[in-house]
C-alpha atoms as a printed R data frame, in Angstrom:
   type eleno elety resid chain resno       x       y      z
1  ATOM     1    CA   UNK     A     1   0.005   0.014  0.010
2  ATOM     2    CA   UNK     A     2   2.795   2.390  0.885
3  ATOM     3    CA   UNK     A     3   4.602   1.891 -2.428
4  ATOM     4    CA   UNK     A     4   1.525   2.932 -4.438
5  ATOM     5    CA   UNK     A     5   1.277   6.539 -3.216
6  ATOM     6    CA   UNK     A     6   4.187   6.839 -0.735
7  ATOM     7    CA   UNK     A     7   1.645   7.758  1.910
8  ATOM     8    CA   UNK     A     8   1.509   6.595  5.505
9  ATOM     9    CA   UNK     A     9  -2.180   7.580  5.526
10 ATOM    10    CA   UNK     A    10  -2.888   4.683  3.161
11 ATOM    11    CA   UNK     A    11  -1.065   2.327  5.561
12 ATOM    12    CA   UNK     A    12  -3.217   3.547  8.475
13 ATOM    13    CA   UNK     A    13  -6.388   3.047  6.428
14 ATOM    14    CA   UNK     A    14  -5.246  -0.496  5.596
15 ATOM    15    CA   UNK     A    15  -4.588  -1.276  9.249
16 ATOM    16    CA   UNK     A    16  -7.934   0.135 10.395
17 ATOM    17    CA   UNK     A    17  -9.803  -1.747  7.682
18 ATOM    18    CA   UNK     A    18  -7.975  -4.936  8.716
19 ATOM    19    CA   UNK     A    19  -8.920  -4.487 12.368
20 ATOM    20    CA   UNK     A    20 -12.567  -3.722 11.507
21 ATOM    21    CA   UNK     A    21 -12.669  -6.831  9.251
22 ATOM    22    CA   UNK     A    22 -11.135  -9.008 11.974
23 ATOM    23    CA   UNK     A    23 -13.621  -7.761 14.587
24 ATOM    24    CA   UNK     A    24 -16.555  -8.234 12.216
25 ATOM    25    CA   UNK     A    25 -15.376 -11.824 11.506
26 ATOM    26    CA   UNK     A    26 -15.000 -12.594 15.241
27 ATOM    27    CA   UNK     A    27 -18.503 -11.205 15.973
28 ATOM    28    CA   UNK     A    28 -19.891 -13.049 12.910
29 ATOM    29    CA   UNK     A    29 -21.233  -9.843 11.401
30 ATOM    30    CA   UNK     A    30 -21.962  -9.922  7.679
31 ATOM    31    CA   UNK     A    31 -19.649  -7.898  5.431
32 ATOM    32    CA   UNK     A    32 -22.122  -7.502  2.527
33 ATOM    33    CA   UNK     A    33 -24.143  -4.628  4.092
34 ATOM    34    CA   UNK     A    34 -20.928  -2.701  4.688
35 ATOM    35    CA   UNK     A    35 -19.810  -3.191  1.075
36 ATOM    36    CA   UNK     A    36 -23.257  -2.231 -0.211
37 ATOM    37    CA   UNK     A    37 -23.153   0.917  1.889
38 ATOM    38    CA   UNK     A    38 -19.814   1.893  0.384
39 ATOM    39    CA   UNK     A    39 -21.007   1.241 -3.169
40 ATOM    40    CA   UNK     A    40 -24.509   2.716 -2.966
41 ATOM    41    CA   UNK     A    41 -23.938   5.496 -0.385
42 ATOM    42    CA   UNK     A    42 -22.731   8.029 -2.926
43 ATOM    43    CA   UNK     A    43 -25.553   7.314 -5.349
44 ATOM    44    CA   UNK     A    44 -28.178   7.626 -2.613
45 ATOM    45    CA   UNK     A    45 -26.684  10.923 -1.435
46 ATOM    46    CA   UNK     A    46 -26.757  12.290 -4.994
47 ATOM    47    CA   UNK     A    47 -30.416  11.242 -5.440
48 ATOM    48    CA   UNK     A    48 -31.335  12.842 -2.124
49 ATOM    49    CA   UNK     A    49 -29.650  16.078 -3.128
50 ATOM    50    CA   UNK     A    50 -31.471  16.101 -6.483
51 ATOM    51    CA   UNK     A    51 -34.815  15.474 -4.809
52 ATOM    52    CA   UNK     A    52 -34.263  18.320 -2.374
53 ATOM    53    CA   UNK     A    53 -33.224  20.650 -5.175
54 ATOM    54    CA   UNK     A    54 -36.409  19.821 -7.113
55 ATOM    55    CA   UNK     A    55 -38.550  20.453 -4.008
56 ATOM    56    CA   UNK     A    56 -36.616  23.632 -3.046
57 ATOM    57    CA   UNK     A    57 -35.299  22.025  0.107
58 ATOM    58    CA   UNK     A    58 -38.710  20.880  1.384
59 ATOM    59    CA   UNK     A    59 -38.554  17.428  3.025
60 ATOM    60    CA   UNK     A    60 -42.306  16.970  2.749
61 ATOM    61    CA   UNK     A    61 -41.740  15.544 -0.753
62 ATOM    62    CA   UNK     A    62 -40.693  12.303  0.955
63 ATOM    63    CA   UNK     A    63 -43.915  11.746  2.879
64 ATOM    64    CA   UNK     A    64 -46.679  13.421  0.885
65 ATOM    65    CA   UNK     A    65 -46.544  11.283 -2.246
66 ATOM    66    CA   UNK     A    66 -48.296   7.860 -2.173
67 ATOM    67    CA   UNK     A    67 -45.407   5.976 -3.743
68 ATOM    68    CA   UNK     A    68 -42.808   7.369 -1.326
69 ATOM    69    CA   UNK     A    69 -45.075   6.696  1.666
70 ATOM    70    CA   UNK     A    70 -45.466   3.127  0.476
71 ATOM    71    CA   UNK     A    71 -41.675   2.630  0.209
72 ATOM    72    CA   UNK     A    72 -41.083   4.269  3.560
73 ATOM    73    CA   UNK     A    73 -43.717   2.023  5.111
74 ATOM    74    CA   UNK     A    74 -42.121  -1.114  3.610
75 ATOM    75    CA   UNK     A    75 -38.680  -0.002  4.855
76 ATOM    76    CA   UNK     A    76 -40.074   0.667  8.348
77 ATOM    77    CA   UNK     A    77 -41.789  -2.714  8.375
78 ATOM    78    CA   UNK     A    78 -38.561  -4.511  7.375
79 ATOM    79    CA   UNK     A    79 -36.682  -2.593 10.114
80 ATOM    80    CA   UNK     A    80 -39.267  -3.513 12.778
81 ATOM    81    CA   UNK     A    81 -39.388  -7.180 11.785
82 ATOM    82    CA   UNK     A    82 -35.606  -7.414 11.758
83 ATOM    83    CA   UNK     A    83 -35.376  -5.778 15.173
84 ATOM    84    CA   UNK     A    84 -38.124  -8.016 16.561
85 ATOM    85    CA   UNK     A    85 -36.277 -11.128 15.393
86 ATOM    86    CA   UNK     A    86 -33.179  -9.999 17.232
87 ATOM    87    CA   UNK     A    87 -34.893  -8.828 20.424
88 ATOM    88    CA   UNK     A    88 -37.590 -11.533 20.810
89 ATOM    89    CA   UNK     A    89 -35.282 -14.522 21.445
90 ATOM    90    CA   UNK     A    90 -33.316 -12.572 24.052
91 ATOM    91    CA   UNK     A    91 -36.519 -11.684 25.914
92 ATOM    92    CA   UNK     A    92 -37.749 -15.252 25.710
93 ATOM    93    CA   UNK     A    93 -34.489 -16.578 27.135
94 ATOM    94    CA   UNK     A    94 -34.839 -14.327 30.216
95 ATOM    95    CA   UNK     A    95 -38.300 -15.678 31.054
96 ATOM    96    CA   UNK     A    96 -37.069 -19.250 31.218
97 ATOM    97    CA   UNK     A    97 -34.490 -18.480 33.950
């Protein structure tokens, strides 16, 4: 890494990424969501900026249209179900003790 740009900053980034990857592997956390965030994050930010420019900075464009409300509802439902699947077994284990 150092030989590419002659930069110690690149070496530090490599070390930090390695430690994060190691910790994620030990905690059995999936890497795919992190990669998707890195790939899609910039595109989502650009789309958000374009939407706010079209609406003159008004955030109500995201919750006044039927299609966007539907997508927000689906996203909220997925978030709640995912959270419930994580929290419910833990609460059930406490009641058996």
